[in-house]
Structures are given as C-alpha cells and as structure tokens.
Amino acid sequence: MRLTASAAQRILLRCLSSEAGKSNSLRSPAAPSVASIHVEAIGPQLDDLRDEVLLGLAKPAKELPCKLLYDRRGSALFDQICQLDEYYLTRTETAIMQQNAAEIAALIGERCVLIEYGSGSSSKIRILLDHLREPLSYLPIDLSKDQLLQSTTAIAAAYPRLKVLPLCADYTQPLVLTHLAEVVARRVAFFPGSTIGNFHLHEAEGFLRRVRELIGRQGGLLIGVDLKKDPGLLHAAYNDSAGITAEFNLNLLAHINSRFGSDFRLDQFAHQAQYNERLGRIEMHLISLADQVVRLADIKFRLEAAEPILTEVSYKYDLDQFATLATRAGFGVQRVWTDSAQLFSVQYLESR
Ligand code: AVJ
C-alpha cells in the first residue's frame, strides 16, 4: 500500500480535446462565442488525493483535506452559505471591493494578467473586470473542472475581449503555468474569500512564496483576509441556524465515498465548529456518533464515539500579524481596505 502523498511527477495534460470536449456545455446555444475555451489540467491524479485522505485518517488526530469539500454539491452548498445572514464574510468582502474598485483598479494598473486561486463561481472577479483597464487575460485555477467550465464560459461571454485560460489544478501543490510562458505582462494574483485562512500558518507562508514565484517581481496580489473579532459572531458564521454549514461539512463524507469508494455513514457523524481563541482559528470537525469502522481502499479505520475528524481550519488574522506573514513571504503590503466594523480586510500586496 503506497501512502506517500506526493506523486513523483506531475504530468501536464491537455484535456479538453479528449473527455471534456464531449461535454455539451461548451456547445450549448447559450454560449456561442466561447468554443475556444480550453481547460488545462495539472494533476492531481486520483491517487494523490486518495493518499492524502488515507494519510489524514491514519493520523492519531484524524483529519480530512478541506479542498474536498467542493464537489458539485459542496460548491452549491458553499454558494448558499455565502448568502446567509450569519456568514458575514462574502457580503463584507464584496462590499469592500465594490466601494474601492476604482482605487484597486488603479493600483493593479492596465493590461495585466489576472490569476485567480480557487475561482469557484468566478463572481468576485467581475468587480475587478468591470473596473480594470484592458485586462489581457484571466487565468482561474480550481480543482473542480465542472465549475471551471461553467463559470469561465459565462466570463468569456460577458468579457469577449478577455483571454480566458482556465486551469484545473490543486493550487496547494506547486504549479507551472505553461500557457503564460510567452506572455510578457504584469501578473496579478487574486485570492479572495479569506481562503488563506484555510492554510495552517506555516503552510500559508509557503503558499504565499509560491504565489510570489509565479507572479515574479513587481507582481501584485489582491487578497481577502478575515479578521479577529467577537467569538460569538464567528461561532454564528460557522454554525448557521439553517444548518447549511452542517450539510456542507457532512457532504465531504459523501464526496469521499463516491470518489474513493469508502463507506462513511453520514448519519453517524455530526457537524461541529468552534473558535479556538488561543490559536485564532475556527476548527470545523465531524464528530463520530458511535464506535464504528470505516473502510477506504481496503484499509479499515476505527473511530470511537465522540472522536473528531478535523475537516477545516479557518484562521482569523489581525492586520499586523498578516503584514508580518506577507513580509516573510517576500511581499510588501501596499494598501489595506476594511469595512467600518473591521470584520474583514481586502489587501493589495506587491512582491519585492
Ligand atoms: C471561504 C473557503 C475560506 O473558511 O470561511 C465556510 C469556507 N467553511 N463555512 C471559510 C467555509 C465553513 C471558508 N472559505
């Protein structure tokens, strides 16, 4: 049984001409002008992800990768979370971006290449695209090929002069952007949603370093960073009264079952999210409701009653702490925008 998480080599494969080309989403009459969309795929091979799941379950404190929360249903549930009153993040970030769009666009400058990490439904990028001067190309990176095709088809239709180059990849791993090799333009990365908070602190620094390498010197990074605040507000945001976050969390098990053939029983787990004040992070768990055995790839994992599986951390920063992190990773913070209640920040960093 191979349990290493890293594949020896990541193979670049162009996939649209083969399987993705058979999907009719590109040829539907609703999107006539975008037949040229091409989704580039860099791994992860099935085994990489499966091994990551196995490694997490084999740890004494079990954990599962939060990127697997976003299958088709998980992405739809996440979009519902973003609409909830309790989930202040999305509407606050969107409002900050809208209110400061002209200034943000001026800092980014003209004729840039935009690279979005975890583009999801590609809705926030529209605020930028509506204000930027002649952006050259948009390179959304996401693990979900379905969602990439859907959202980039819409973006390409809405912004016909923009070159749209979707990349299906796991951006927690090193990336090579071959189709940018010949493009000489300033590269600006966009990483909204405070998804940076889903990295552990040491991983966040490594990730920012990789972003910096990819955008090069004098590149830009527009990033959403959630701020430390009243734990009551945080608790409500991750334990909504409609139970959508609970469904989103449990769906991780359904996704892993269908993708890797495991036999998690969803009714034997419960959602839990708590703010760990000492570490400054939300910890989202699935709690085993009984002594049980789960099978994955012929390995049996025992879970005790009340045993937690960590499914996501979501760090909350204060501005100084984030500036220190950015500096360590080779960036300078150029500008920080917040809302009046200081719930959330949008920050523009430049690589040094
Ligand atoms: C927006 C992806 C960063 O940590 O708030 C929402 C996802 N998890 N509810 C976050 C999430 C639980 C999320 N990100």
CSV table of C-alpha atoms and ligand atoms in Angstrom, one decimal:
chain,number,residue,atom,x,y,z
A,1,MET,CA,0.0,0.0,0.0
A,2,ARG,CA,1.6,3.3,-1.1
A,3,LEU,CA,0.9,6.0,1.4
A,4,THR,CA,3.1,8.8,0.1
A,5,ALA,CA,1.1,12.0,-0.7
A,6,SER,CA,3.4,13.4,-3.4
A,7,ALA,CA,3.5,11.9,-6.8
A,8,ALA,CA,7.0,11.7,-8.3
A,9,GLN,CA,6.0,13.8,-11.3
A,10,ARG,CA,3.1,15.9,-12.2
A,11,ILE,CA,2.1,15.4,-15.7
A,12,LEU,CA,0.7,18.1,-17.8
A,13,LEU,CA,-2.3,17.0,-19.8
A,14,ARG,CA,-4.5,18.9,-22.1
A,15,CYS,CA,-7.9,17.5,-21.5
A,16,LEU,CA,-10.5,19.5,-23.4
A,17,SER,CA,-9.8,17.9,-26.7
A,18,SER,CA,-10.5,14.5,-25.2
A,19,GLU,CA,-13.0,14.0,-22.5
A,20,ALA,CA,-14.1,17.5,-21.6
A,21,GLY,CA,-14.7,18.2,-25.3
A,22,LYS,CA,-17.5,15.6,-25.2
A,23,SER,CA,-19.4,17.6,-22.7
A,24,ASN,CA,-22.1,19.7,-24.4
A,25,SER,CA,-21.7,22.7,-22.0
A,26,LEU,CA,-19.4,24.5,-24.5
A,27,ARG,CA,-21.6,24.0,-27.4
A,28,SER,CA,-24.9,24.9,-25.9
A,29,PRO,CA,-26.6,27.7,-27.9
A,30,ALA,CA,-26.5,30.0,-24.8
A,31,ALA,CA,-22.7,30.3,-25.2
A,32,PRO,CA,-22.0,30.6,-28.9
A,33,SER,CA,-18.8,32.6,-28.8
A,34,VAL,CA,-16.7,30.5,-26.4
A,35,ALA,CA,-16.0,27.3,-28.3
A,36,SER,CA,-12.3,28.1,-27.8
A,37,ILE,CA,-12.3,27.7,-24.1
A,38,HIS,CA,-9.7,25.2,-23.1
A,39,VAL,CA,-9.3,23.8,-19.6
A,40,GLU,CA,-5.8,23.0,-18.8
A,41,ALA,CA,-5.3,20.3,-16.2
A,42,ILE,CA,-2.3,19.6,-14.0
A,43,GLY,CA,-2.9,16.6,-11.7
A,44,PRO,CA,-3.9,15.9,-9.1
A,45,GLN,CA,-4.1,12.3,-10.0
A,46,LEU,CA,-6.7,10.3,-8.2
A,47,ASP,CA,-4.1,8.6,-6.2
A,48,ASP,CA,-2.6,11.8,-4.8
A,49,LEU,CA,-5.9,12.9,-3.4
A,50,ARG,CA,-6.8,9.4,-2.1
A,51,ASP,CA,-3.5,9.1,-0.4
A,52,GLU,CA,-4.0,12.4,1.2
A,53,VAL,CA,-7.3,11.2,2.6
A,54,LEU,CA,-5.7,7.9,3.8
A,55,LEU,CA,-2.8,9.8,5.4
A,56,GLY,CA,-5.2,12.1,7.2
A,57,LEU,CA,-7.3,9.2,8.6
A,58,ALA,CA,-4.2,7.4,9.7
A,59,LYS,CA,-3.1,10.2,11.9
A,60,PRO,CA,-3.7,9.9,15.7
A,61,ALA,CA,-5.8,13.0,15.4
A,62,LYS,CA,-7.8,12.3,12.3
A,63,GLU,CA,-8.2,14.9,9.6
A,64,LEU,CA,-9.6,15.2,6.0
A,65,PRO,CA,-8.5,17.8,3.3
A,66,CYS,CA,-10.8,20.7,3.2
A,67,LYS,CA,-10.3,21.1,-0.5
A,68,LEU,CA,-12.5,18.0,-0.9
A,69,LEU,CA,-15.5,20.0,0.5
A,70,TYR,CA,-16.0,21.4,-3.0
A,71,ASP,CA,-17.6,18.7,-5.2
A,72,ARG,CA,-20.6,19.8,-7.2
A,73,ARG,CA,-23.0,19.6,-4.3
A,74,GLY,CA,-20.4,21.1,-1.9
A,75,SER,CA,-19.8,24.0,-4.2
A,76,ALA,CA,-23.6,24.6,-4.4
A,77,LEU,CA,-23.9,24.5,-0.6
A,78,PHE,CA,-20.9,26.8,-0.2
A,79,ASP,CA,-22.7,29.3,-2.5
A,80,GLN,CA,-25.7,29.1,-0.2
A,81,ILE,CA,-23.5,29.7,2.8
A,82,CYS,CA,-22.3,32.9,1.2
A,83,GLN,CA,-25.9,34.1,1.1
A,84,LEU,CA,-26.6,33.5,4.8
A,85,ASP,CA,-27.0,36.5,7.2
A,86,GLU,CA,-24.7,34.9,9.7
A,87,TYR,CA,-21.9,34.4,7.2
A,88,TYR,CA,-20.7,38.0,7.1
A,89,LEU,CA,-17.5,37.2,5.0
A,90,THR,CA,-18.8,37.2,1.4
A,91,ARG,CA,-21.0,40.2,1.6
A,92,THR,CA,-18.4,42.2,3.5
A,93,GLU,CA,-15.6,41.4,1.2
A,94,THR,CA,-17.8,42.1,-1.9
A,95,ALA,CA,-18.9,45.5,-0.4
A,96,ILE,CA,-15.2,46.4,0.3
A,97,MET,CA,-14.3,45.6,-3.2
A,98,GLN,CA,-17.2,47.5,-4.7
A,99,GLN,CA,-16.6,50.6,-2.7
A,100,ASN,CA,-12.9,50.7,-3.5
A,101,ALA,CA,-13.0,49.2,-7.0
A,102,ALA,CA,-11.6,52.3,-8.7
A,103,GLU,CA,-8.6,52.6,-6.3
A,104,ILE,CA,-8.0,48.8,-6.6
A,105,ALA,CA,-8.0,49.0,-10.4
A,106,ALA,CA,-5.6,52.0,-10.3
A,107,LEU,CA,-3.1,50.1,-8.1
A,108,ILE,CA,-3.3,47.0,-10.3
A,109,GLY,CA,-2.8,49.1,-13.4
A,110,GLU,CA,-3.5,48.4,-17.1
A,111,ARG,CA,-3.0,45.3,-19.3
A,112,CYS,CA,-2.4,42.8,-16.5
A,113,VAL,CA,-2.7,39.0,-16.4
A,114,LEU,CA,-5.1,38.0,-13.7
A,115,ILE,CA,-4.6,34.7,-11.9
A,116,GLU,CA,-7.4,33.6,-9.5
A,117,TYR,CA,-6.7,30.9,-6.9
A,118,GLY,CA,-9.9,28.9,-6.3
A,119,SER,CA,-12.1,30.7,-8.7
A,120,GLY,CA,-15.3,28.8,-7.8
A,121,SER,CA,-18.2,30.6,-9.4
A,122,SER,CA,-16.0,33.4,-10.6
A,123,SER,CA,-18.3,36.1,-9.3
A,124,LYS,CA,-16.0,38.4,-7.4
A,125,ILE,CA,-13.6,38.7,-10.3
A,126,ARG,CA,-16.3,40.6,-12.2
A,127,ILE,CA,-15.9,43.5,-9.9
A,128,LEU,CA,-12.3,43.7,-11.0
A,129,LEU,CA,-13.0,43.1,-14.6
A,130,ASP,CA,-15.6,45.8,-14.6
A,131,HIS,CA,-13.1,48.4,-13.4
A,132,LEU,CA,-9.7,47.3,-14.8
A,133,ARG,CA,-8.2,49.0,-17.8
A,134,GLU,CA,-7.8,46.5,-20.6
A,135,PRO,CA,-7.0,43.4,-18.7
A,136,LEU,CA,-5.3,40.9,-21.1
A,137,SER,CA,-6.2,37.5,-19.7
A,138,TYR,CA,-7.9,35.8,-16.9
A,139,LEU,CA,-6.5,32.5,-15.5
A,140,PRO,CA,-8.8,30.9,-13.0
A,141,ILE,CA,-7.4,27.9,-11.1
A,142,ASP,CA,-9.8,25.5,-9.5
A,143,LEU,CA,-10.0,21.8,-8.6
A,144,SER,CA,-13.5,21.4,-9.9
A,145,LYS,CA,-13.5,21.0,-13.7
A,146,ASP,CA,-17.3,21.3,-13.9
A,147,GLN,CA,-17.4,24.5,-12.1
A,148,LEU,CA,-14.4,25.9,-14.1
A,149,LEU,CA,-16.1,25.2,-17.4
A,150,GLN,CA,-19.4,26.7,-16.3
A,151,SER,CA,-18.0,29.8,-14.8
A,152,THR,CA,-15.4,30.5,-17.4
A,153,THR,CA,-17.9,30.1,-20.2
A,154,ALA,CA,-20.0,32.8,-18.6
A,155,ILE,CA,-17.0,35.1,-18.0
A,156,ALA,CA,-15.8,34.6,-21.6
A,157,ALA,CA,-19.3,35.5,-22.9
A,158,ALA,CA,-19.5,38.6,-20.7
A,159,TYR,CA,-16.0,39.9,-21.5
A,160,PRO,CA,-15.4,39.0,-25.1
A,161,ARG,CA,-12.0,40.8,-25.3
A,162,LEU,CA,-10.5,38.9,-22.4
A,163,LYS,CA,-8.4,35.8,-23.0
A,164,VAL,CA,-9.8,33.2,-20.6
A,165,LEU,CA,-7.4,30.4,-19.7
A,166,PRO,CA,-8.8,28.1,-17.0
A,167,LEU,CA,-6.6,25.7,-15.2
A,168,CYS,CA,-7.9,22.7,-13.4
A,169,ALA,CA,-5.4,22.1,-10.7
A,170,ASP,CA,-4.8,21.7,-7.0
A,171,TYR,CA,-3.1,25.0,-6.1
A,172,THR,CA,-1.9,23.8,-2.7
A,173,GLN,CA,0.7,22.0,-4.8
A,174,PRO,CA,3.4,23.7,-6.9
A,175,LEU,CA,2.0,24.9,-10.2
A,176,VAL,CA,3.6,25.5,-13.6
A,177,LEU,CA,1.7,27.9,-15.9
A,178,THR,CA,3.0,26.8,-19.3
A,179,HIS,CA,0.5,28.8,-21.2
A,180,LEU,CA,1.8,32.0,-19.6
A,181,ALA,CA,5.3,31.4,-20.7
A,182,GLU,CA,5.2,33.7,-23.7
A,183,VAL,CA,3.0,36.4,-22.2
A,184,VAL,CA,5.0,39.4,-21.1
A,185,ALA,CA,2.7,41.4,-18.8
A,186,ARG,CA,2.4,42.2,-15.2
A,187,ARG,CA,0.9,39.3,-13.3
A,188,VAL,CA,-1.6,40.0,-10.6
A,189,ALA,CA,-3.0,37.2,-8.4
A,190,PHE,CA,-6.4,37.3,-6.8
A,191,PHE,CA,-7.1,35.2,-3.7
A,192,PRO,CA,-10.4,36.3,-2.2
A,193,GLY,CA,-12.7,34.8,0.5
A,194,SER,CA,-10.0,34.6,3.2
A,195,THR,CA,-9.2,31.1,1.8
A,196,ILE,CA,-5.7,31.9,3.0
A,197,GLY,CA,-7.2,31.2,6.5
A,198,ASN,CA,-7.7,27.5,5.5
A,199,PHE,CA,-3.9,27.0,5.5
A,200,HIS,CA,-2.1,26.4,8.7
A,201,LEU,CA,0.2,29.3,9.5
A,202,HIS,CA,3.4,27.7,8.2
A,203,GLU,CA,1.6,26.5,5.0
A,204,ALA,CA,0.2,30.0,4.4
A,205,GLU,CA,3.8,31.3,4.2
A,206,GLY,CA,4.8,28.6,1.8
A,207,PHE,CA,1.8,29.2,-0.3
A,208,LEU,CA,2.4,33.0,-0.5
A,209,ARG,CA,6.0,32.3,-1.5
A,210,ARG,CA,4.8,30.1,-4.4
A,211,VAL,CA,2.4,32.9,-5.5
A,212,ARG,CA,5.3,35.3,-5.4
A,213,GLU,CA,7.4,33.0,-7.6
A,214,LEU,CA,4.6,32.7,-10.0
A,215,ILE,CA,3.8,36.4,-10.4
A,216,GLY,CA,7.5,37.4,-10.3
A,217,ARG,CA,9.0,40.7,-9.2
A,218,GLN,CA,6.7,43.6,-9.0
A,219,GLY,CA,3.7,41.3,-9.3
A,220,GLY,CA,0.5,42.0,-7.4
A,221,LEU,CA,-1.6,40.0,-5.0
A,222,LEU,CA,-5.1,41.1,-4.1
A,223,ILE,CA,-6.2,39.0,-1.1
A,224,GLY,CA,-9.2,38.8,1.2
A,225,VAL,CA,-8.2,38.3,4.8
A,226,ASP,CA,-10.8,37.7,7.6
A,227,LEU,CA,-10.0,39.5,10.8
A,228,LYS,CA,-10.2,38.5,14.5
A,229,LYS,CA,-13.4,39.5,16.1
A,230,ASP,CA,-16.1,38.7,18.7
A,231,PRO,CA,-16.1,34.9,19.0
A,232,GLY,CA,-19.9,35.0,19.2
A,233,LEU,CA,-20.0,36.4,15.6
A,234,LEU,CA,-17.5,33.8,14.4
A,235,HIS,CA,-19.4,31.0,16.1
A,236,ALA,CA,-22.7,32.0,14.4
A,237,ALA,CA,-21.0,32.3,11.0
A,238,TYR,CA,-19.8,28.6,11.1
A,239,ASN,CA,-22.9,27.2,12.9
A,240,ASP,CA,-25.8,28.8,10.9
A,241,SER,CA,-29.3,28.2,12.2
A,242,ALA,CA,-30.5,26.8,8.8
A,243,GLY,CA,-27.9,24.0,9.1
A,244,ILE,CA,-26.3,24.7,5.7
A,245,THR,CA,-22.8,24.6,7.1
A,246,ALA,CA,-23.5,21.3,8.8
A,247,GLU,CA,-24.7,19.9,5.4
A,248,PHE,CA,-21.7,21.3,3.7
A,249,ASN,CA,-19.4,19.6,6.2
A,250,LEU,CA,-21.2,16.2,6.1
A,251,ASN,CA,-21.2,16.3,2.3
A,252,LEU,CA,-17.4,15.9,2.5
A,253,LEU,CA,-18.0,12.3,3.5
A,254,ALA,CA,-20.5,11.7,0.7
A,255,HIS,CA,-17.9,13.2,-1.8
A,256,ILE,CA,-15.2,10.9,-0.4
A,257,ASN,CA,-17.5,7.9,-0.6
A,258,SER,CA,-18.4,8.5,-4.2
A,259,ARG,CA,-14.9,9.4,-5.3
A,260,PHE,CA,-12.9,6.8,-3.4
A,261,GLY,CA,-15.5,4.1,-2.7
A,262,SER,CA,-15.4,4.4,1.1
A,263,ASP,CA,-18.3,3.6,3.3
A,264,PHE,CA,-18.8,6.6,5.7
A,265,ARG,CA,-22.3,6.7,7.0
A,266,LEU,CA,-23.4,10.3,7.1
A,267,ASP,CA,-26.0,9.7,9.8
A,268,GLN,CA,-23.2,8.5,12.1
A,269,PHE,CA,-21.4,11.9,12.2
A,270,ALA,CA,-22.3,15.4,13.4
A,271,HIS,CA,-21.1,18.9,12.4
A,272,GLN,CA,-19.1,20.9,15.0
A,273,ALA,CA,-17.4,24.2,14.5
A,274,GLN,CA,-15.6,26.0,17.4
A,275,TYR,CA,-13.5,29.1,17.7
A,276,ASN,CA,-10.1,28.3,19.2
A,277,GLU,CA,-9.2,31.7,20.7
A,278,ARG,CA,-5.7,30.7,21.6
A,279,LEU,CA,-4.9,29.7,18.1
A,280,GLY,CA,-7.1,32.3,16.5
A,281,ARG,CA,-8.9,29.9,14.3
A,282,ILE,CA,-12.3,28.2,13.6
A,283,GLU,CA,-11.9,24.5,13.8
A,284,MET,CA,-14.5,22.5,11.9
A,285,HIS,CA,-15.0,18.9,12.8
A,286,LEU,CA,-17.1,15.9,12.0
A,287,ILE,CA,-17.8,14.1,15.3
A,288,SER,CA,-18.3,10.3,15.2
A,289,LEU,CA,-21.6,9.5,16.9
A,290,ALA,CA,-20.7,5.9,17.7
A,291,ASP,CA,-17.8,3.4,17.9
A,292,GLN,CA,-17.5,2.5,14.2
A,293,VAL,CA,-15.3,1.2,11.5
A,294,VAL,CA,-14.9,2.9,8.1
A,295,ARG,CA,-13.3,1.2,5.1
A,296,LEU,CA,-11.3,3.0,2.4
A,297,ALA,CA,-9.2,1.3,-0.2
A,298,ASP,CA,-9.2,-1.9,1.8
A,299,ILE,CA,-7.9,-0.1,4.9
A,300,LYS,CA,-10.1,-0.1,8.0
A,301,PHE,CA,-10.2,2.9,10.2
A,302,ARG,CA,-11.6,2.7,13.7
A,303,LEU,CA,-13.5,5.7,15.1
A,304,GLU,CA,-14.5,5.9,18.8
A,305,ALA,CA,-17.8,7.5,19.9
A,306,ALA,CA,-17.2,11.3,20.1
A,307,GLU,CA,-14.0,11.1,18.2
A,308,PRO,CA,-13.5,14.2,16.0
A,309,ILE,CA,-12.2,14.4,12.4
A,310,LEU,CA,-10.8,17.8,11.6
A,311,THR,CA,-12.2,18.9,8.3
A,312,GLU,CA,-11.1,22.6,8.1
A,313,VAL,CA,-9.3,25.3,10.0
A,314,SER,CA,-10.1,28.9,9.2
A,315,TYR,CA,-7.6,31.3,10.7
A,316,LYS,CA,-8.5,34.8,11.6
A,317,TYR,CA,-5.7,37.4,11.4
A,318,ASP,CA,-5.1,40.8,12.8
A,319,LEU,CA,-3.6,43.3,10.4
A,320,ASP,CA,-0.1,43.3,12.0
A,321,GLN,CA,0.1,39.6,12.1
A,322,PHE,CA,-0.8,39.3,8.4
A,323,ALA,CA,1.7,42.0,7.4
A,324,THR,CA,4.4,40.1,9.2
A,325,LEU,CA,3.4,36.9,7.3
A,326,ALA,CA,3.3,38.8,4.0
A,327,THR,CA,6.7,40.3,4.6
A,328,ARG,CA,8.2,36.9,5.5
A,329,ALA,CA,6.9,35.5,2.2
A,330,GLY,CA,8.5,38.3,0.2
A,331,PHE,CA,5.6,40.8,-0.2
A,332,GLY,CA,5.0,44.3,0.9
A,333,VAL,CA,1.5,45.4,1.9
A,334,GLN,CA,0.7,48.4,-0.3
A,335,ARG,CA,-2.9,49.1,0.8
A,336,VAL,CA,-5.5,47.6,3.2
A,337,TRP,CA,-9.2,48.3,3.0
A,338,THR,CA,-11.7,47.2,5.7
A,339,ASP,CA,-15.3,47.7,6.4
A,340,SER,CA,-16.4,50.1,9.2
A,341,ALA,CA,-16.8,47.3,11.7
A,342,GLN,CA,-13.4,45.9,10.9
A,343,LEU,CA,-14.8,42.5,10.2
A,344,PHE,CA,-12.8,41.8,7.0
A,345,SER,CA,-10.0,43.1,5.0
A,346,VAL,CA,-9.0,43.3,1.4
A,347,GLN,CA,-5.3,43.9,0.9
A,348,TYR,CA,-3.1,44.7,-2.0
A,349,LEU,CA,0.4,43.3,-1.8
A,350,GLU,CA,3.3,43.7,-4.1
A,351,SER,CA,6.2,41.3,-4.5
A,352,ARG,CA,9.6,42.5,-3.7
B,1,AVJ,C1,-14.4,31.0,2.4
B,1,AVJ,C2,-13.4,28.9,1.8
B,1,AVJ,C3,-12.4,30.4,3.4
B,1,AVJ,O1,-13.1,29.3,6.0
B,1,AVJ,O2,-14.9,30.6,5.8
B,1,AVJ,C4,-17.5,28.4,5.1
B,1,AVJ,C5,-15.2,28.1,3.8
B,1,AVJ,N1,-16.2,26.8,5.8
B,1,AVJ,N2,-18.0,27.7,6.1
B,1,AVJ,C6,-14.1,29.7,5.4
B,1,AVJ,C7,-16.2,27.8,4.9
B,1,AVJ,C8,-17.3,26.8,6.5
B,1,AVJ,C9,-14.4,29.2,4.0
B,1,AVJ,N3,-13.6,29.8,2.9
